[in-house]
Coordinates of C-alpha atoms in Angstrom, one line a residue:
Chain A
X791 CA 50.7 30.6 37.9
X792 CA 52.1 34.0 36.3
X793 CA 52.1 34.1 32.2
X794 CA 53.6 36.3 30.0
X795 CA 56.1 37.5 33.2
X796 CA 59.4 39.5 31.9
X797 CA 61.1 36.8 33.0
X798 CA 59.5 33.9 30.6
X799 CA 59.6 36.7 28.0
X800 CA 63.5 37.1 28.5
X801 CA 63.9 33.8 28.9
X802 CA 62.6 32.1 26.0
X803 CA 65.1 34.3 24.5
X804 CA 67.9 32.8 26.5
X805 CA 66.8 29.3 25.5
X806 CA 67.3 30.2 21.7
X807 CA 70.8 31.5 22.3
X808 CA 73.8 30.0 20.0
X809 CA 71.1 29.8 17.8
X810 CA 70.2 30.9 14.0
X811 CA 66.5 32.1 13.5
X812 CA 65.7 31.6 9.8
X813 CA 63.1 33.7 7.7
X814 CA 60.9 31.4 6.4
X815 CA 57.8 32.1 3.7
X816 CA 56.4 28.7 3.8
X817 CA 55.6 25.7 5.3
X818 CA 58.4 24.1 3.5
X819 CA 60.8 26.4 4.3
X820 CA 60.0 26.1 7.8
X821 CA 60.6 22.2 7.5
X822 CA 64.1 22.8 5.7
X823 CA 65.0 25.8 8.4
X824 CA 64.1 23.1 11.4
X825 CA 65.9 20.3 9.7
X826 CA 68.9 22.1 9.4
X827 CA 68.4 22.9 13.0
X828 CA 67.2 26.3 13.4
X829 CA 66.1 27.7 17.2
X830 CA 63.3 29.3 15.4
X831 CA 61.9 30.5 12.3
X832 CA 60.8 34.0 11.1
X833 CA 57.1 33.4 9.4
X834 CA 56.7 36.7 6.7
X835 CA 55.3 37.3 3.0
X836 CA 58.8 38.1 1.4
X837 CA 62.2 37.8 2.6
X838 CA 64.0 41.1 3.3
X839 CA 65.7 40.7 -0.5
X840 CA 62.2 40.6 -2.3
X841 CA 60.4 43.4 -0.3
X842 CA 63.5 45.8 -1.5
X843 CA 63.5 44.6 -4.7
X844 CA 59.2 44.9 -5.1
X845 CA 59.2 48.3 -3.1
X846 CA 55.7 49.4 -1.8
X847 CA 54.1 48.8 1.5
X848 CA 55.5 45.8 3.3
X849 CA 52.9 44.7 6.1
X850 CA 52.4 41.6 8.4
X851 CA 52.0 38.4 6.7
X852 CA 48.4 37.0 5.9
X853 CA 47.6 34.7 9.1
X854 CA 47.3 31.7 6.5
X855 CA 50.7 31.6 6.4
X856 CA 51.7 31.9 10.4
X857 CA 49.1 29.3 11.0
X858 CA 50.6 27.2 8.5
X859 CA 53.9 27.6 9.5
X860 CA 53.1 27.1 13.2
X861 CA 51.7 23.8 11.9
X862 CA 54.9 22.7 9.8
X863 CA 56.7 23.1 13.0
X864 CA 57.6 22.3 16.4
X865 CA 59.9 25.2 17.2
X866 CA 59.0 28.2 18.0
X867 CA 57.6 30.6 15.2
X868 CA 58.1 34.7 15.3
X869 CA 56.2 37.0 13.1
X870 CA 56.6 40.6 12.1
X871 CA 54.7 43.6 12.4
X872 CA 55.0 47.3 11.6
X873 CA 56.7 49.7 13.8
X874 CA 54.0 50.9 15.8
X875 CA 51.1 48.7 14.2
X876 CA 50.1 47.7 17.5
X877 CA 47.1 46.2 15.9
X878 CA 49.0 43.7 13.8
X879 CA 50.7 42.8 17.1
X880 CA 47.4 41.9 18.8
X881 CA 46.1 39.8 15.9
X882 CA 49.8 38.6 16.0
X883 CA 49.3 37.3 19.6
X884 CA 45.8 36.3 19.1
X885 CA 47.2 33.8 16.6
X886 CA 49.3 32.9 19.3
X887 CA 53.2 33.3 17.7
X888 CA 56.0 32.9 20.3
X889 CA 57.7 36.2 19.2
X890 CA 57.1 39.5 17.6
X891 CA 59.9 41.6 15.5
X892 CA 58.5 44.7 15.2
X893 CA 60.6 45.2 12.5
X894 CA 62.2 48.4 10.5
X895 CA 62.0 45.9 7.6
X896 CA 58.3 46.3 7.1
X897 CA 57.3 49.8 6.2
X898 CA 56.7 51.9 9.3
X899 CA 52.9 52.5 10.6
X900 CA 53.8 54.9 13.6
X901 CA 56.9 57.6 13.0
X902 CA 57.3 59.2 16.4
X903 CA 56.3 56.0 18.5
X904 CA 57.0 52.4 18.5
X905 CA 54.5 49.9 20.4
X906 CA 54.0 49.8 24.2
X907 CA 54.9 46.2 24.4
X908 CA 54.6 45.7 27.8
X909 CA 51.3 45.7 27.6
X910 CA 50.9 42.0 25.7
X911 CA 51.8 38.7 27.3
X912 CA 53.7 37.5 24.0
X913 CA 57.3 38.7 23.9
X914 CA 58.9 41.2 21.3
X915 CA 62.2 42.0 19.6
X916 CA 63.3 44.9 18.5
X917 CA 66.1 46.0 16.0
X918 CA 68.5 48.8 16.8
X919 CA 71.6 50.4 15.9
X920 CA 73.1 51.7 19.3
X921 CA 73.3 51.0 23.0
X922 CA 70.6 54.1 23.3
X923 CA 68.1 52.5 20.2
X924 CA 68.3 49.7 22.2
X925 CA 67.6 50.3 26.1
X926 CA 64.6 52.5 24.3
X927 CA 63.6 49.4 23.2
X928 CA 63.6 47.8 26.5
X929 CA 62.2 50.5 28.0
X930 CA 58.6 49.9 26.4
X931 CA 59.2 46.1 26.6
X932 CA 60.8 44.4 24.0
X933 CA 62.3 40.8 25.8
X934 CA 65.0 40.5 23.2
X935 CA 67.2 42.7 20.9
X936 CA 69.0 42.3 17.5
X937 CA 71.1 44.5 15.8
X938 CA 69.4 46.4 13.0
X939 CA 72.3 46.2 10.1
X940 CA 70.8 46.2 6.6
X941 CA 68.6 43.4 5.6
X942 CA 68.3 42.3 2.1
X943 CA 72.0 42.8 1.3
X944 CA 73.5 40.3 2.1
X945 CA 76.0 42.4 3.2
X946 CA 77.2 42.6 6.5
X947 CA 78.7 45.5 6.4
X948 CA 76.0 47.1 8.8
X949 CA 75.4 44.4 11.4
X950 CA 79.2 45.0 12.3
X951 CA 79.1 48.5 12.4
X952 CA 75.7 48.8 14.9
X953 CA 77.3 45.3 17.0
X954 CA 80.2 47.7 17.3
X955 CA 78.2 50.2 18.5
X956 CA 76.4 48.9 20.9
X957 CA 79.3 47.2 22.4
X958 CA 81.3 50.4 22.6
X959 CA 78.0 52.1 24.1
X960 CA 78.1 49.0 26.9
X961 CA 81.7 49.8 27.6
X962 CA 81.1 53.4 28.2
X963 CA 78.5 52.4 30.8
X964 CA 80.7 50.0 32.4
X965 CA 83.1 52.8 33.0
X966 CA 81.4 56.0 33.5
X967 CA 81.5 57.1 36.9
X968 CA 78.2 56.7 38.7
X969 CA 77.6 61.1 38.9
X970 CA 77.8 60.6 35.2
X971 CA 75.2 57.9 34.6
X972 CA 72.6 60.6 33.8
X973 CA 74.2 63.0 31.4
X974 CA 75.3 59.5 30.0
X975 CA 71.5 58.2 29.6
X976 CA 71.0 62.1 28.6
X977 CA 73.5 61.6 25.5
X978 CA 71.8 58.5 24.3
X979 CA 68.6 59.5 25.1
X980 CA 67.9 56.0 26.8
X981 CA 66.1 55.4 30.2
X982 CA 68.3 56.6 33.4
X983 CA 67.2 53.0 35.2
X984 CA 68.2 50.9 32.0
X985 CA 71.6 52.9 31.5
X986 CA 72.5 51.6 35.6
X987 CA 71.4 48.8 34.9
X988 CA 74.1 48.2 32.6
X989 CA 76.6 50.1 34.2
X990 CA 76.1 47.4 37.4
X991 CA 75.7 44.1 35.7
X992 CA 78.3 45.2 32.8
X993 CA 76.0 43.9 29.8
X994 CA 72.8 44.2 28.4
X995 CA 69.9 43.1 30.4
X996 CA 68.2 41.0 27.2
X997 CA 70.0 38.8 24.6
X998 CA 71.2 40.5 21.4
X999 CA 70.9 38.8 18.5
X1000 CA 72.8 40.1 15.1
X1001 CA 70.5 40.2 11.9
X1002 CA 70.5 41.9 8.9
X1003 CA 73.5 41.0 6.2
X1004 CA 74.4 38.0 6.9
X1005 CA 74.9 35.9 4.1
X1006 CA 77.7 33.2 4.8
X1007 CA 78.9 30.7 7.9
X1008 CA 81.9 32.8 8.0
X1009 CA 79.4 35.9 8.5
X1010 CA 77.6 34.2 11.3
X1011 CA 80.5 33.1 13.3
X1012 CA 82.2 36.7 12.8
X1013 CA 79.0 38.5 14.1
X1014 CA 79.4 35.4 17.0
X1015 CA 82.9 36.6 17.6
X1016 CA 81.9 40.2 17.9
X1017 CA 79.7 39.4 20.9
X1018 CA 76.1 38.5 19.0
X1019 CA 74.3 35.9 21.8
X1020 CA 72.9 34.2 18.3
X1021 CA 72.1 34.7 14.9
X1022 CA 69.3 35.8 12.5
X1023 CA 69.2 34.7 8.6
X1024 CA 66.8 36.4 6.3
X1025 CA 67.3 36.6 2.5
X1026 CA 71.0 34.6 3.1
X1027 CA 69.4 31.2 3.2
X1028 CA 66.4 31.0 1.3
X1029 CA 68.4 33.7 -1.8
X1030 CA 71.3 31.3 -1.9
X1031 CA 71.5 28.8 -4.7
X1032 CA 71.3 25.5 -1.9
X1033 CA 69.3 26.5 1.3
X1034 CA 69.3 23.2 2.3
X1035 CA 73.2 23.0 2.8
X1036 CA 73.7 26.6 3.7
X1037 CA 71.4 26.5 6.6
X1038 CA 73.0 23.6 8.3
X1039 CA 76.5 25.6 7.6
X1040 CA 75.4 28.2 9.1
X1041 CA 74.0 26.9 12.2
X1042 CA 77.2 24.9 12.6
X1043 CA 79.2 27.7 12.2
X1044 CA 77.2 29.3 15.1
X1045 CA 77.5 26.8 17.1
X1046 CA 81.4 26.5 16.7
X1047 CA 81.9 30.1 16.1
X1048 CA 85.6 29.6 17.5
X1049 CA 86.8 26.8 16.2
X1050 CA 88.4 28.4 12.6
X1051 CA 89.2 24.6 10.8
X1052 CA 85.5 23.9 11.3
X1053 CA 84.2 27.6 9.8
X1054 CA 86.3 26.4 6.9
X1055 CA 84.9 23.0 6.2
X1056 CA 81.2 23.9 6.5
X1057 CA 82.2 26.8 3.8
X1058 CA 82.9 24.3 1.0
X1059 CA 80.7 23.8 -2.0
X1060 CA 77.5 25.4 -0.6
X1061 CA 77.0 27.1 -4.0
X1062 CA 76.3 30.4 -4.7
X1063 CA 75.7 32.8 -2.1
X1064 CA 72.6 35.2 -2.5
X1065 CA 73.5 38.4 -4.8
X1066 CA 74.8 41.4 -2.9
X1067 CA 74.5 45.0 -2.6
X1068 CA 76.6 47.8 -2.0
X1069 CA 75.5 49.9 0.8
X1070 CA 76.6 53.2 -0.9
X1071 CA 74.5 52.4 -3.8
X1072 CA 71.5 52.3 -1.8
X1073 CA 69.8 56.1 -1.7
X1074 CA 69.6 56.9 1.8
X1075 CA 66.0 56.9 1.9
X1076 CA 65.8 53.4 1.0
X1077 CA 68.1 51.9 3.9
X1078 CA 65.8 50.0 6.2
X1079 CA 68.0 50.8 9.6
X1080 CA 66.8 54.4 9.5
X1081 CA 63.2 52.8 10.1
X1082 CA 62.6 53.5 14.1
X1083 CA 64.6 56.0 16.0
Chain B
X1442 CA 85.5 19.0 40.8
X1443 CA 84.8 19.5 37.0
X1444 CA 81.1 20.3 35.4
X1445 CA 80.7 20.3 31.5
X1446 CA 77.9 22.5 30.0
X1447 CA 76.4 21.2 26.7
X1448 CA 77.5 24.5 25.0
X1449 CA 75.9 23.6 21.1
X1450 CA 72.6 25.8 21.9
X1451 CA 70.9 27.3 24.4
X1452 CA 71.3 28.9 28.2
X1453 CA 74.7 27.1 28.7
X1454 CA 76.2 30.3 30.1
X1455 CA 74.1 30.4 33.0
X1456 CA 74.8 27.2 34.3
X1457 CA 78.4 27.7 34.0
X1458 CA 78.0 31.5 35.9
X1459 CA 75.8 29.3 38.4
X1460 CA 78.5 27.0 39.2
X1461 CA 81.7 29.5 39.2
X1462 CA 79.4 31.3 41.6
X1463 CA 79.2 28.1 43.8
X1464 CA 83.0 27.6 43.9
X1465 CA 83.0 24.8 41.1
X1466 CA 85.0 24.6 37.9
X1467 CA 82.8 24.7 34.5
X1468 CA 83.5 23.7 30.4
X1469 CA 81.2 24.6 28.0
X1470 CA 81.4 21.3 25.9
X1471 CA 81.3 21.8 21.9
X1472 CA 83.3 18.8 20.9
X1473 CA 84.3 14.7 21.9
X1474 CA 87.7 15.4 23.2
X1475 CA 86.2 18.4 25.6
X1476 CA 84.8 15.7 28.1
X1477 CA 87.5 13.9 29.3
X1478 CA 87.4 14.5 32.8
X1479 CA 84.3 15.4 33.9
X1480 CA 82.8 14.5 37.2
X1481 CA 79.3 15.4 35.9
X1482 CA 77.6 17.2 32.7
X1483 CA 74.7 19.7 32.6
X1484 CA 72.4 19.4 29.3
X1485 CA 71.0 23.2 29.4
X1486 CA 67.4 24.4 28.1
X1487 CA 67.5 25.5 24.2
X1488 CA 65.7 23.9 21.8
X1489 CA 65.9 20.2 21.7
X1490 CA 65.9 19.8 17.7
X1491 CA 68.6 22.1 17.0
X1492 CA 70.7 20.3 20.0
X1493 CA 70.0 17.1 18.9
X1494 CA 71.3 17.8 16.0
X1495 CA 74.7 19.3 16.6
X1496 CA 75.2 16.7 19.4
X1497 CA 75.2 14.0 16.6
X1498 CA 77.1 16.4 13.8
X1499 CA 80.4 15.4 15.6
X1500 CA 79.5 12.4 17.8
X1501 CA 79.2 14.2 20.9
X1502 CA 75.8 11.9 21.7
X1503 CA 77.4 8.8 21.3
X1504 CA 79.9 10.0 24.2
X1505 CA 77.4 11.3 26.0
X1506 CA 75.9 7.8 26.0
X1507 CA 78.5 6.3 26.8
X1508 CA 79.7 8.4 29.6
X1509 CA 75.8 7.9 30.8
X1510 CA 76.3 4.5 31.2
X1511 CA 79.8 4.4 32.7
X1512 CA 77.7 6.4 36.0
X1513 CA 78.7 9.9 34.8
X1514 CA 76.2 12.1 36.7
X1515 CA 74.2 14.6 34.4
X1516 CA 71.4 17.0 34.6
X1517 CA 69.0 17.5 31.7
X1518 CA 67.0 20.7 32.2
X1519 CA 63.8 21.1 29.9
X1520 CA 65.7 20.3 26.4
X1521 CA 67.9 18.4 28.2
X1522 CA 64.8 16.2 29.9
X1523 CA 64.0 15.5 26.0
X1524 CA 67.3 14.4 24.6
X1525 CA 67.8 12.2 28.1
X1526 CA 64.2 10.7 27.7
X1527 CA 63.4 7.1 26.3
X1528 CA 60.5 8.2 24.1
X1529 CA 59.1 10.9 22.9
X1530 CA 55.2 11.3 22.4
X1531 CA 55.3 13.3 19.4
X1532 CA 58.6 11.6 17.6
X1533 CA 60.4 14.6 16.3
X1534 CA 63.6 14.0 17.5
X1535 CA 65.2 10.9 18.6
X1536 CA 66.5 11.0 22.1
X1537 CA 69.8 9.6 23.9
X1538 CA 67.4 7.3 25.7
X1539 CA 68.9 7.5 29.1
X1540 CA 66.3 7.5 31.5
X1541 CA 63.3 5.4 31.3
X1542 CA 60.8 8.1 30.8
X1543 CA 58.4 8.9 28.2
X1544 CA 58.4 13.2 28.0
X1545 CA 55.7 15.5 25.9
X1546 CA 57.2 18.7 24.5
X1547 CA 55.6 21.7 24.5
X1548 CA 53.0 20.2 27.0
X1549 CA 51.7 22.9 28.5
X1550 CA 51.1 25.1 25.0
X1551 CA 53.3 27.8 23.1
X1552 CA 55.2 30.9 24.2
X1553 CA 52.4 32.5 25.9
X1554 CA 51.4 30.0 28.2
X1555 CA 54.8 29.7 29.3
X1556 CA 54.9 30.8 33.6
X1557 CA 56.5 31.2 36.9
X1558 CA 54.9 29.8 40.0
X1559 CA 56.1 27.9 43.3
X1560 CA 57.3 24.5 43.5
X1561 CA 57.4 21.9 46.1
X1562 CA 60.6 20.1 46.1
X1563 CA 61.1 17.5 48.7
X1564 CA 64.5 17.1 48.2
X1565 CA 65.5 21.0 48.8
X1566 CA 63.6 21.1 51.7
X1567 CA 60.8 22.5 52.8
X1568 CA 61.1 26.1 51.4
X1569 CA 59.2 26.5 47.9
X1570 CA 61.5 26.5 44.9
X1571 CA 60.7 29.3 42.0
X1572 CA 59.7 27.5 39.0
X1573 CA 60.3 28.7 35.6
X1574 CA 59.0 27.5 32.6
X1575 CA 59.0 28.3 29.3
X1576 CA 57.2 25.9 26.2
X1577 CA 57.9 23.1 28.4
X1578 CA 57.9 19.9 28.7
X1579 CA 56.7 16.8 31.0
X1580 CA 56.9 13.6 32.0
X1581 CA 53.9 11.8 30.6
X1582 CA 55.2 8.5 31.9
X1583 CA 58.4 6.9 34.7
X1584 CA 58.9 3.4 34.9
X1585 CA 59.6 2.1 38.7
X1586 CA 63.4 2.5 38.7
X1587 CA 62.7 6.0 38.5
X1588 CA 62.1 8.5 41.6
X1589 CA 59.8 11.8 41.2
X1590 CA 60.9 14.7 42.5
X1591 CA 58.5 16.9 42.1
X1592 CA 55.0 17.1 40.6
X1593 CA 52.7 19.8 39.3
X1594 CA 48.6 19.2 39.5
X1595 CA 49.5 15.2 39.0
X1596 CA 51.9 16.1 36.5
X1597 CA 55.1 14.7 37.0
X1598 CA 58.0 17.4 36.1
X1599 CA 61.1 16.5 37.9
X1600 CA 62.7 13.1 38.1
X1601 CA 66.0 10.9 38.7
X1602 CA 67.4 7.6 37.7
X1603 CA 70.7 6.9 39.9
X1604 CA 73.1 9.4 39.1
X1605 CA 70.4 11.1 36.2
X1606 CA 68.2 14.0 36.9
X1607 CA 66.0 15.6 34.8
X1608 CA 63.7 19.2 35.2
X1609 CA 60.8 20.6 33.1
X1610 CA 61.7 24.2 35.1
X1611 CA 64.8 26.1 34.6
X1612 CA 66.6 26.8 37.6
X1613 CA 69.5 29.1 36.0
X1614 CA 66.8 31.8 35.3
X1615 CA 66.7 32.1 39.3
X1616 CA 68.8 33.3 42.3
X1617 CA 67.9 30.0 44.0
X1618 CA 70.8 28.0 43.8
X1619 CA 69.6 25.1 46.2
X1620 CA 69.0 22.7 42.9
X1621 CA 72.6 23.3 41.0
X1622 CA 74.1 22.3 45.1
X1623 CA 71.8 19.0 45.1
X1624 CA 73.4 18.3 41.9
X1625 CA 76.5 18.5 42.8
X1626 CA 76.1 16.6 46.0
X1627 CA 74.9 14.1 43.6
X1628 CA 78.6 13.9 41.8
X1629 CA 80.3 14.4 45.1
X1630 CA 78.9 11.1 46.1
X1631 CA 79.0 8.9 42.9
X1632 CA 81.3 6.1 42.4
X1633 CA 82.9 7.5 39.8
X1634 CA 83.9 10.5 41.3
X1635 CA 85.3 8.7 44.4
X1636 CA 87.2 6.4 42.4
X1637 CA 88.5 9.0 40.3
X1638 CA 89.4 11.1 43.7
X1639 CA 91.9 7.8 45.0
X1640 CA 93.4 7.2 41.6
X1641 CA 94.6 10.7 41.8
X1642 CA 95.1 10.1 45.4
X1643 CA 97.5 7.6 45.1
X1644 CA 99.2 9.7 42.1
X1645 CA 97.8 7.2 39.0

């Protein structure tokens, strides 16, 4: 028997496609997220919206909670660590979580380098904003990818505009001519192997999951539409003024991303949404997608 | 012929490349009216909860059953085992209850001791089949009317009832596609496929 292969990596990935992965900060919000039928829940200290507003160092959550949350739940539970905290990651898989996010929305530990994750048997996603960012990512061995956009806004604003991007970037692999593969993967300063790759099987080699923004069912099933393989909720659910309600809306939305008449009926009465931002009032050293190169 | 793919969560669209590949027509199944027609149905890996739920959001499960129990062939693959199981150990979901089996999720541990290794498979032949598995299940207990297909150290974790199959391993992660053709040879020969084949025969 082989653990921690790329394949069961990638693959418990595939399993939690046409999903929605909630961010969850406790045991009962694990409970509500899997009631409302989450894939899988997000354990941290603070939701994206909270660690904007309080400002400081955001680090890994205290193992109390993962272990609590692993407890309150039978689906699988992903964690955060810093980008390029490789130690959180190994007290992360010592705790034994099914996923990692090394995640631009905690505050950076490493500038110049992100982990070297195919050195741990437990699976990690990355965020990224481009096609490049993203076969990076896959190049040190992240199993999964989601698109960075700008968590804690509940805007989505972002999340389109790097789903965009990496779909364009897919395209251009499709169709550049094999003698132009390498100035290609020279352009987006992404691994020569992983830019083939794409151009032969004509998509990415991991699932890509949109996060960051999304704050409605009509959000989710647009970020579905645009090519996301599944959904992550951060501040959207547990912000809003009835999680219970707007987490089963959104993962029905998910589900039916293409069917318009239901989109519309899980959108009434849910209650507030969670308070937005404007991404041009945010000062540019305070935007979280910039985290991670 | 025409295959349905659960399509509410999980690896549906590699079950339907799988069976394009193989020549066979294939429906990602959201709603009720999407299974009228179908000569068999897949219920993919994902994660049982979250499909157990949607199934039941618009009534899917109770067609399911019913189609089940009219001889429809399916395959349940990992969250698919669960929802077709009779009981489960740990009670967190309640299952279709199509096949008398009682199935433990999550039996071999979390994420991390999920694995690949070799499989003997009587019914492919003799040529080991790849198994992949990932957080899965098994079956913890078959009554008689049920025939196991394959085993793992004593541990049963493949099965069928009639016309219903059921793996702990996921098949549509591999190139192998020996188990998506026994499945198919499975529809070919049910009742309900022959039938079906002379009404349309004879132009009903």
């Amino acid at each position: 028997m082989k653990n921690g292969t790329l394949k069961v990596k990638i693959g418990l990935a595939q399993m939690l496609k046409g999903g929605v992965i909630m961010d969850v900060v406790n045991s009962e919000q694990a409970k509500i997220a899997e009631d409302a039928g989450a894939c899988a829940v997000m354990a941290l200290e603070r939701v994206p919206a909270d660690i904007r507003a309080m400002g400081g160092v955001a680090r890994m959550a205290d193992p109390t909670i993962i272990e609590a949350i692993m407890k309150a739940v039978s689906i699988p539970v992903m964690a955060k660590c810093r980008i390029g905290h490789f130690v959180e990651a190994q007290a992360l898989e010592a705790l034994g979580v099914d996923y990692i996010d090394e995640s631009e929305v905690l505050t950076p530990a490493d500038e110049a380098h992100h982990i070297w994750k195919h050195d741990f048997k437990v699976p990690f996603v990355c965020g990224c904003r481009n096609l490049g960012e993203a076969l990076r990512r896959l190049g040190e061995g992240a199993a999964m990818i989601r698109t960075k956009g700008e968590a804690g806004t509940g805007n989505i604003v972002e999340a389109v505009r790097h789903m965009r991007a990496v779909s364009d970037g897919i395209h251009r692999a499709i169709t550049t001519p094999q003698e132009e593969l390498m100035a290609l993967a020279k352009e987006m300063g992404a691994p020569f192997s992983l830019v083939s790759e794409v151009h032969n099987i004509g998509k990415l080699p991991v699932v890509n999951f949109a996060a960051g923004g999304v704050a409605t069912p009509a959000d989710a099933a647009l970020m579905m539409q645009l090519g996301a393989d599944g959904i992550f909720v951060g501040s959207g659910i547990f912000k809003s003024t009835n999680p219970e309600a707007r987490a089963k809306a959104i993962v029905k939305a998910t589900t039916h991303y293409q069917d318009p008449a239901i989109i519309a009926e899980v959108s009434k009465n849910l209650g507030e949404a969670m308070p937005g931002l404007d991404i041009k009032q945010i000062p540019t050293e305070e935007l979280l997608a910039s985290r991670g190169w | 012929m025409k295959i349905g793919v659960l399509a509410v969560q999980g690896a549906f669209a590699e079950h339907i490349a799988i069976l394009n590949k193989l020549g066979v027509a294939a429906l990602p199944i959201r709603l009720p009216p999407e299974v009228v027609g179908l000569d068999g149905l897949i219920i993919p890996g994902g994660e049982s909860t979250s499909i157990s739920k949607l199934i039941r959001d618009y009534h899917l499960s109770d067609e399911i059953t019913s189609l089940a129990g009219n001889g429809l062939p399916i395959l349940g693959i990992c969250a698919g085992m669960i929802l077709m199981s009779r009981r489960i150990t740990d009670s967190s979901i309640e299952p279709l209850g199509l096949m008398a089996i009682t199935v433990r999720r999550n039996a071999f541990g979390r994420q991390q001791e999920s694995f690949e290794t070799e499989l003997s498979l009587p019914v492919l032949g003799n040529q080991p089949f790849p198994g992949v598995f990932i957080r899965a299940p098994i079956i913890e207990q078959a009554e008689s009317t049920v025939d196991i297909l394959a085993r793992l150290n004593n541990t049963i974790i493949a099965a069928r009832q009639g016309n219903l199959v059921a793996l702990a391993f996921h098949p549509e992660l591999t190139n192998d596609l020996r188990f998506h053709q026994y499945f198919l040879s499975i529809v070919a020969e049910s009742d309900r496929f022959n039938l079906r084949g002379s009404a349309v025969a004879k132009g009903n």
